[in-house]
Tab-separated table of C-alpha atoms in Angstrom:
chain	number	residue	atom	x	y	z
A	91	UNK	CA	29.412	3.306	1.978
A	92	UNK	CA	27.070	5.704	0.197
A	93	UNK	CA	23.322	5.324	0.641
A	94	UNK	CA	21.988	2.595	-1.547
A	95	UNK	CA	25.289	0.870	-2.354
A	96	UNK	CA	24.638	-2.015	-4.698
A	97	UNK	CA	20.976	-1.051	-5.082
A	98	UNK	CA	22.025	2.374	-6.363
A	99	UNK	CA	24.347	0.799	-8.938
A	100	UNK	CA	21.506	-1.423	-10.114
A	101	UNK	CA	19.204	1.567	-10.275
A	102	UNK	CA	21.588	3.533	-12.460
A	103	UNK	CA	21.044	0.977	-15.218
A	104	UNK	CA	17.971	2.588	-16.709
A	105	UNK	CA	16.665	3.228	-20.166
A	106	UNK	CA	14.783	6.222	-21.555
A	107	UNK	CA	11.159	5.559	-22.403
A	108	UNK	CA	9.615	6.928	-25.554
A	109	UNK	CA	8.205	9.905	-23.679
A	110	UNK	CA	11.505	10.783	-22.013
A	111	UNK	CA	10.743	9.186	-18.650
A	112	UNK	CA	13.137	6.738	-17.051
A	113	UNK	CA	12.085	3.172	-16.449
A	114	UNK	CA	13.845	0.690	-14.143
A	115	UNK	CA	15.474	-2.371	-15.609
A	116	UNK	CA	15.333	-5.718	-13.876
A	117	UNK	CA	18.829	-6.926	-12.907
A	118	UNK	CA	19.899	-9.449	-15.589
A	119	UNK	CA	20.812	-12.158	-13.056
A	120	UNK	CA	17.200	-12.245	-11.839
A	121	UNK	CA	15.680	-14.140	-14.745
A	122	UNK	CA	12.510	-14.861	-12.806
A	123	UNK	CA	11.763	-11.156	-12.811
A	124	UNK	CA	11.660	-10.790	-16.579
A	125	UNK	CA	8.006	-11.617	-17.101
A	126	UNK	CA	6.826	-9.365	-14.327
A	127	UNK	CA	9.000	-6.525	-15.593
A	128	UNK	CA	7.383	-6.934	-19.012
A	129	UNK	CA	3.998	-6.824	-17.297
A	130	UNK	CA	4.926	-3.593	-15.518
A	131	UNK	CA	6.042	-2.028	-18.823
A	132	UNK	CA	2.758	-3.013	-20.414
A	133	UNK	CA	0.668	-1.507	-17.625
A	134	UNK	CA	2.895	1.584	-17.630
A	135	UNK	CA	2.083	2.040	-21.325
A	136	UNK	CA	-1.646	1.766	-20.555
A	137	UNK	CA	-1.377	4.255	-17.696
A	138	UNK	CA	0.551	6.777	-19.755
A	139	UNK	CA	-1.893	6.587	-22.637
A	140	UNK	CA	-4.997	6.645	-20.422
A	141	UNK	CA	-8.179	5.303	-22.039
A	142	UNK	CA	-10.307	3.030	-19.893
A	143	UNK	CA	-7.668	2.207	-17.338
A	144	UNK	CA	-9.833	-0.309	-15.553
A	145	UNK	CA	-9.826	-2.358	-18.734
A	146	UNK	CA	-6.060	-2.746	-19.271
A	147	UNK	CA	-5.302	-5.938	-21.148
A	148	UNK	CA	-2.861	-8.324	-19.500
A	149	UNK	CA	-4.085	-11.378	-21.393
A	150	UNK	CA	-0.602	-12.045	-22.749
A	151	UNK	CA	0.762	-12.138	-19.207
A	152	UNK	CA	-1.246	-15.041	-17.807
A	153	UNK	CA	-1.291	-15.126	-14.033
A	154	UNK	CA	-0.385	-18.288	-12.120
A	155	UNK	CA	-3.321	-20.371	-10.957
A	156	UNK	CA	-3.680	-22.362	-7.758
A	157	UNK	CA	-2.120	-21.590	-4.364
A	158	UNK	CA	0.391	-18.766	-4.198
A	159	UNK	CA	4.030	-19.848	-3.690
A	160	UNK	CA	5.572	-19.943	-0.230
A	161	UNK	CA	8.751	-18.035	0.699
A	162	UNK	CA	11.863	-19.020	-1.208
A	163	UNK	CA	14.405	-17.023	0.790
A	164	UNK	CA	14.923	-16.099	4.416
A	165	UNK	CA	17.032	-13.052	3.516
A	166	UNK	CA	15.263	-10.049	5.115
A	167	UNK	CA	17.024	-7.694	2.694
A	168	UNK	CA	15.134	-9.424	-0.117
A	169	UNK	CA	11.800	-9.262	1.676
A	170	UNK	CA	9.148	-6.539	1.539
A	171	UNK	CA	7.786	-5.737	5.005
A	172	UNK	CA	4.266	-4.353	5.343
A	173	UNK	CA	3.680	-2.394	8.556
A	174	UNK	CA	0.001	-2.071	9.502
A	175	UNK	CA	-1.263	-0.056	12.503
A	176	UNK	CA	-4.671	-1.422	13.563
A	177	UNK	CA	-7.159	0.568	15.647
A	178	UNK	CA	-8.260	-0.827	19.007
A	179	UNK	CA	-11.591	-2.537	19.560
A	180	UNK	CA	-12.501	0.233	22.022
A	181	UNK	CA	-11.774	2.858	19.361
A	182	UNK	CA	-13.575	1.241	16.451
A	183	UNK	CA	-17.059	2.366	15.532
A	184	UNK	CA	-17.765	-1.251	14.626
A	185	UNK	CA	-15.121	-3.843	15.493
A	186	UNK	CA	-16.642	-6.405	13.120
A	187	UNK	CA	-16.127	-3.992	10.229
A	188	UNK	CA	-12.544	-3.373	11.337
A	189	UNK	CA	-11.926	-7.137	11.377
A	190	UNK	CA	-13.515	-7.434	7.937
A	191	UNK	CA	-11.342	-4.649	6.510
A	192	UNK	CA	-7.990	-5.905	7.760
A	193	UNK	CA	-8.772	-9.390	6.474
A	194	UNK	CA	-9.409	-7.915	3.039
A	195	UNK	CA	-6.084	-6.092	3.247
A	196	UNK	CA	-4.320	-9.301	4.308
A	197	UNK	CA	-5.977	-11.194	1.447
A	198	UNK	CA	-4.506	-8.741	-1.061
A	199	UNK	CA	-1.020	-9.156	0.432
A	200	UNK	CA	-1.253	-12.948	0.468
A	201	UNK	CA	-2.280	-12.706	-3.189
A	202	UNK	CA	1.289	-11.729	-4.149
A	203	UNK	CA	2.954	-13.553	-7.038
A	204	UNK	CA	6.270	-13.235	-5.178
A	205	UNK	CA	6.124	-14.880	-1.726
A	206	UNK	CA	8.956	-12.885	-0.140
A	207	UNK	CA	6.995	-10.607	2.145
A	208	UNK	CA	6.231	-10.253	5.835
A	209	UNK	CA	3.343	-8.508	7.562
A	210	UNK	CA	3.784	-6.761	10.912
A	211	UNK	CA	0.565	-5.554	12.569
A	212	UNK	CA	0.708	-3.169	15.532
A	213	UNK	CA	-2.427	-3.492	17.639
A	214	UNK	CA	-4.134	-3.513	21.016
A	215	UNK	CA	-6.421	-6.406	20.075
A	216	UNK	CA	-5.585	-9.292	17.747
A	217	UNK	CA	-8.423	-9.638	15.214
A	218	UNK	CA	-10.031	-12.903	14.158
A	219	UNK	CA	-8.470	-14.226	10.985
A	220	UNK	CA	-10.903	-15.071	8.210
A	221	UNK	CA	-8.269	-16.142	5.678
A	222	UNK	CA	-5.456	-18.738	5.774
A	223	UNK	CA	-2.195	-17.219	7.005
A	224	UNK	CA	1.256	-18.454	7.996
A	225	UNK	CA	4.429	-17.435	9.811
A	226	UNK	CA	4.835	-14.355	7.612
A	227	UNK	CA	2.111	-12.624	9.626
A	228	UNK	CA	3.036	-11.261	13.065
A	229	UNK	CA	0.946	-9.280	15.546
A	230	UNK	CA	2.790	-6.873	17.849
A	231	UNK	CA	0.565	-5.806	20.724
A	232	UNK	CA	0.824	-2.520	22.615
A	233	UNK	CA	-0.586	-1.762	26.075
A	234	UNK	CA	-0.974	2.003	25.779
A	235	UNK	CA	-4.187	3.838	26.658
A	236	UNK	CA	-6.680	3.684	23.811
A	237	UNK	CA	-7.642	7.085	22.398
A	238	UNK	CA	-11.118	8.560	22.876
A	239	UNK	CA	-11.968	9.832	19.417
A	240	UNK	CA	-15.239	11.363	20.549
A	241	UNK	CA	-13.362	13.732	22.858
A	242	UNK	CA	-10.301	14.247	20.685
A	243	UNK	CA	-10.587	13.008	17.063
A	244	UNK	CA	-6.903	13.678	16.359
A	245	UNK	CA	-5.803	11.360	19.180
A	246	UNK	CA	-5.858	8.655	16.540
A	247	UNK	CA	-2.612	9.994	15.097
A	248	UNK	CA	-0.291	9.453	18.105
A	249	UNK	CA	-1.893	6.009	18.572
A	250	UNK	CA	-1.196	5.174	14.940
A	251	UNK	CA	2.347	6.527	15.182
A	252	UNK	CA	3.067	4.421	18.288
A	253	UNK	CA	1.939	1.233	16.559
A	254	UNK	CA	3.810	2.073	13.400
A	255	UNK	CA	6.890	2.765	15.500
A	256	UNK	CA	6.621	-0.650	17.155
A	257	UNK	CA	6.303	-2.535	13.884
A	258	UNK	CA	9.038	-0.495	12.208
A	259	UNK	CA	11.403	-1.243	15.101
A	260	UNK	CA	10.592	-4.925	14.644
A	261	UNK	CA	11.354	-4.506	10.948
A	262	UNK	CA	14.721	-3.027	11.870
A	263	UNK	CA	15.446	-5.842	14.362
A	264	UNK	CA	14.825	-8.392	11.628
A	265	UNK	CA	17.307	-6.688	9.305
A	266	UNK	CA	14.763	-5.542	6.741
A	267	UNK	CA	15.446	-3.048	3.976
A	268	UNK	CA	12.068	-2.608	2.223
A	269	UNK	CA	9.271	-1.198	4.386
A	270	UNK	CA	5.766	-0.119	3.467
A	271	UNK	CA	3.364	1.511	5.958
A	272	UNK	CA	-0.146	0.387	5.033
A	273	UNK	CA	-3.567	1.252	6.422
A	274	UNK	CA	-5.698	-1.643	7.618
A	275	UNK	CA	-8.320	-1.140	4.908
A	276	UNK	CA	-6.223	-0.582	1.755
A	277	UNK	CA	-5.387	-3.112	-0.967
A	278	UNK	CA	-2.151	-3.812	-2.835
A	279	UNK	CA	-1.539	-5.221	-6.300
A	280	UNK	CA	-0.526	-8.873	-6.551
A	281	UNK	CA	2.483	-7.654	-8.587
A	282	UNK	CA	3.871	-5.218	-6.015
A	283	UNK	CA	6.428	-7.365	-4.161
A	284	UNK	CA	7.694	-8.870	-7.404
A	285	UNK	CA	8.216	-5.482	-8.982
A	286	UNK	CA	9.976	-3.972	-5.955
A	287	UNK	CA	12.409	-6.870	-5.540
A	288	UNK	CA	13.143	-7.056	-9.270
A	289	UNK	CA	13.686	-3.317	-9.704
A	290	UNK	CA	15.663	-2.190	-6.650
A	291	UNK	CA	16.581	1.423	-6.135
A	292	UNK	CA	18.322	3.113	-3.191
A	293	UNK	CA	15.387	5.235	-2.009
A	294	UNK	CA	12.068	3.485	-2.580
A	295	UNK	CA	8.868	3.865	-4.570
A	296	UNK	CA	5.738	5.990	-4.398
A	297	UNK	CA	2.389	5.647	-6.175
A	298	UNK	CA	1.567	8.869	-7.973
A	299	UNK	CA	-1.494	7.216	-9.477
A	300	UNK	CA	-3.739	4.492	-8.076
A	301	UNK	CA	-7.310	3.319	-7.719
A	302	UNK	CA	-10.055	4.582	-5.438
A	303	UNK	CA	-12.906	2.188	-4.715
A	304	UNK	CA	-16.322	2.677	-3.124
A	305	UNK	CA	-16.967	-0.594	-1.346
A	306	UNK	CA	-20.709	0.124	-1.120
A	307	UNK	CA	-21.353	0.733	-4.826
A	308	UNK	CA	-18.269	-1.115	-6.138
A	309	UNK	CA	-17.462	1.861	-8.335
A	310	UNK	CA	-13.729	2.229	-9.036
A	311	UNK	CA	-11.599	4.825	-10.810
A	312	UNK	CA	-7.942	5.488	-11.465
A	313	UNK	CA	-6.742	8.855	-10.182
A	314	UNK	CA	-5.643	11.461	-10.943
A	315	UNK	CA	-8.739	11.998	-13.033
A	316	UNK	CA	-10.108	15.501	-13.733
A	317	UNK	CA	-13.759	14.628	-13.175
A	318	UNK	CA	-13.126	12.820	-9.888
A	319	UNK	CA	-9.816	13.794	-8.270
A	320	UNK	CA	-7.256	15.789	-10.308
A	321	UNK	CA	-4.317	15.645	-7.876
A	322	UNK	CA	-1.822	12.785	-7.625
A	323	UNK	CA	-2.851	9.621	-5.777
A	324	UNK	CA	-0.284	10.082	-2.998
A	325	UNK	CA	-2.082	13.288	-1.965
A	326	UNK	CA	-5.108	11.159	-1.161
A	327	UNK	CA	-3.681	7.937	0.258
A	328	UNK	CA	-0.484	6.607	1.819
A	329	UNK	CA	1.295	4.546	-0.804
A	330	UNK	CA	5.066	4.486	-0.272
A	331	UNK	CA	7.608	1.663	-0.145
A	332	UNK	CA	10.800	2.854	1.548
A	333	UNK	CA	14.296	1.490	1.062
A	334	UNK	CA	16.431	1.850	4.196
A	335	UNK	CA	20.168	1.224	4.358
A	336	UNK	CA	22.250	1.026	7.550
A	337	UNK	CA	23.191	4.699	7.403
A	338	UNK	CA	19.499	5.635	7.169
A	339	UNK	CA	19.046	4.491	10.769
A	340	UNK	CA	21.773	6.876	12.043
A	341	UNK	CA	20.764	10.182	13.610
A	342	UNK	CA	22.318	13.642	13.312
A	343	UNK	CA	22.843	14.302	9.627
A	344	UNK	CA	22.614	17.338	7.358
A	345	UNK	CA	18.808	17.191	7.441
A	346	UNK	CA	18.470	17.401	11.216
A	347	UNK	CA	18.828	15.393	14.422
A	348	UNK	CA	16.540	12.567	13.267
A	349	UNK	CA	17.626	9.721	11.043
A	350	UNK	CA	15.994	9.276	7.640
A	351	UNK	CA	14.191	6.270	9.091
A	352	UNK	CA	12.810	8.300	12.020
A	353	UNK	CA	11.754	11.232	9.850
A	354	UNK	CA	9.505	9.098	7.690
A	355	UNK	CA	8.179	6.813	10.415
A	356	UNK	CA	7.271	9.708	12.723
A	357	UNK	CA	5.609	11.781	10.009
A	358	UNK	CA	1.837	11.874	10.407
A	359	UNK	CA	1.180	13.147	6.899
A	360	UNK	CA	1.886	10.869	3.941
A	361	UNK	CA	1.330	13.856	1.631
A	362	UNK	CA	4.762	15.123	2.688
A	363	UNK	CA	6.748	12.078	1.555
A	364	UNK	CA	7.223	13.042	-2.092
A	365	UNK	CA	8.546	16.517	-1.270
A	366	UNK	CA	10.619	15.199	1.637
A	367	UNK	CA	12.367	12.762	-0.681
A	368	UNK	CA	13.142	15.519	-3.186
A	369	UNK	CA	14.443	17.908	-0.522
A	370	UNK	CA	16.920	15.359	0.808
A	371	UNK	CA	18.006	14.381	-2.715
A	372	UNK	CA	16.766	10.825	-2.196
A	373	UNK	CA	13.772	10.907	-4.580
A	374	UNK	CA	11.192	8.173	-4.345
A	375	UNK	CA	10.571	6.706	-7.782
A	376	UNK	CA	6.973	6.691	-9.086
A	377	UNK	CA	5.672	3.187	-9.644
A	378	UNK	CA	4.963	2.586	-13.350
A	379	UNK	CA	1.638	0.865	-12.702
A	380	UNK	CA	-1.334	1.397	-10.348
A	381	UNK	CA	-0.354	-0.733	-7.367
A	382	UNK	CA	-2.796	0.395	-4.662
A	383	UNK	CA	-6.498	0.677	-3.981
A	384	UNK	CA	-7.753	3.250	-1.484
A	385	UNK	CA	-10.999	1.741	-0.188
A	386	UNK	CA	-13.661	4.327	0.585
A	387	UNK	CA	-16.918	4.178	2.478
A	388	UNK	CA	-16.065	1.241	4.740
A	389	UNK	CA	-18.183	2.611	7.579
A	390	UNK	CA	-15.255	2.711	10.014
A	391	UNK	CA	-12.607	4.791	8.227
A	392	UNK	CA	-11.197	7.472	10.530
A	393	UNK	CA	-10.850	10.070	7.778
A	394	UNK	CA	-14.485	9.682	6.748
A	395	UNK	CA	-15.734	9.808	10.334
A	396	UNK	CA	-13.478	12.394	11.987
A	397	UNK	CA	-11.186	13.900	9.344
A	398	UNK	CA	-11.052	17.604	8.584
A	399	UNK	CA	-12.160	16.903	5.008
A	400	UNK	CA	-14.875	14.370	5.801
A	401	UNK	CA	-17.631	16.547	4.311
A	402	UNK	CA	-15.731	16.812	1.037
A	403	UNK	CA	-15.108	13.065	0.999
A	404	UNK	CA	-18.721	12.151	1.629
A	405	UNK	CA	-20.473	14.922	-0.282
A	406	UNK	CA	-18.142	15.461	-3.248
A	407	UNK	CA	-15.632	12.655	-3.817
A	408	UNK	CA	-18.036	9.720	-3.383
A	409	UNK	CA	-20.754	11.170	-5.648
A	410	UNK	CA	-18.156	11.937	-8.340
A	411	UNK	CA	-16.756	8.411	-8.081
A	412	UNK	CA	-20.230	6.899	-8.367
A	413	UNK	CA	-21.032	9.094	-11.366
A	414	UNK	CA	-17.798	8.658	-13.332
A	415	UNK	CA	-16.301	5.391	-12.074
A	416	UNK	CA	-16.933	1.865	-13.336
A	417	UNK	CA	-17.011	-1.649	-11.959
A	418	UNK	CA	-13.561	-3.313	-11.789
A	419	UNK	CA	-12.972	-5.771	-14.600
A	420	UNK	CA	-11.990	-9.419	-13.902
A	421	UNK	CA	-8.244	-8.721	-14.208
A	422	UNK	CA	-8.319	-5.906	-11.657
A	423	UNK	CA	-10.640	-7.930	-9.426
A	424	UNK	CA	-8.108	-10.759	-9.381
A	425	UNK	CA	-5.096	-8.472	-9.049
A	426	UNK	CA	-6.370	-6.898	-5.817
A	427	UNK	CA	-8.057	-10.038	-4.405
A	428	UNK	CA	-11.519	-8.534	-4.756
A	429	UNK	CA	-12.678	-12.001	-5.798
A	430	UNK	CA	-11.502	-13.495	-2.501
A	431	UNK	CA	-14.194	-15.111	-0.364
A	432	UNK	CA	-13.664	-12.484	2.349
A	433	UNK	CA	-15.596	-10.106	0.054
A	434	UNK	CA	-18.497	-12.509	-0.377
A	435	UNK	CA	-19.735	-13.470	3.036
A	436	UNK	CA	-23.448	-13.704	3.766
A	437	UNK	CA	-23.581	-11.739	7.031
A	438	UNK	CA	-24.652	-8.243	5.992
A	439	UNK	CA	-23.871	-6.909	9.473
A	440	UNK	CA	-20.240	-8.011	9.264
A	441	UNK	CA	-19.707	-7.768	5.545
A	442	UNK	CA	-21.304	-4.479	4.627
A	443	UNK	CA	-20.306	-3.864	1.007
A	444	UNK	CA	-20.630	-7.256	-0.686
A	445	UNK	CA	-19.738	-8.120	-4.255
A	446	UNK	CA	-22.484	-6.816	-6.598
A	447	UNK	CA	-22.959	-10.293	-8.096
A	448	UNK	CA	-23.733	-11.809	-4.699
A	449	UNK	CA	-27.477	-12.280	-4.031
């Protein structure tokens, strides 16, 4: 069976947008997806026509209130798996900040309008949970030697790859098809799982535009943006949802000895994913709305502390964001769970970067 199978047939049912771009259509038998697909089209229109993108109007698409729904299916093929590698306590500059950050990430995932997701966290140490969770969250511990970043800053990468490998193997054991590697301090849109499951394609999705957010100043901006960051969002942050079929787990193909699954999981540079997908003729499709937030200035982000471009991040990107960004509006705040209580705790030592409205 060719890669994608039924998903590819669904994906071929597309329509041309007014500007010549293709837009996915929700499968007609999935009536529950219709409203969210309309929402995605609306946000796509706002993104394409720019303006103040933090002020996009979704008032006609009222979000559900109250507790988020629980899972409605046990089918792993209709579940989005998030794979999160978490640094060790011994590696963290401040473990309390690391705990804070992953809880904020988890809050954004649990904020999904579609409950069919699972979260697999690869870690040495299981963090304290500051939000309600359930059986969809699983910690997979490793017993490898923790890296010494003071001696070798790049030792973080093999540690991260090992943990990502463990969680991705668990994903494969469970029979999953949709997999998203996610850093333990990034945020995802509440619409992401719904959109992915309602608009299947045989390869996956990538965010070519998305938000960056300074958690100290609460300034946010959608990139690319000439005054802040002109390149595509995926050059700055990892933001890919992969679709894997059975044949994608098989090694030795025309692209080399590794399987498609192994090539992506073992890659240590998310900036390669877009070109990799084009080279193997399995292009990732750009998401039509900004579905990710890259959180900056957390105090314990490896790239800011040890990365080759840390001076540029701290001395150029952050000042530009503070100068040209704006505070997130209520819709964006809700969409990425920035209004969750995990952002509004009173301990300044643990919760550096509180909501600006908090005294």
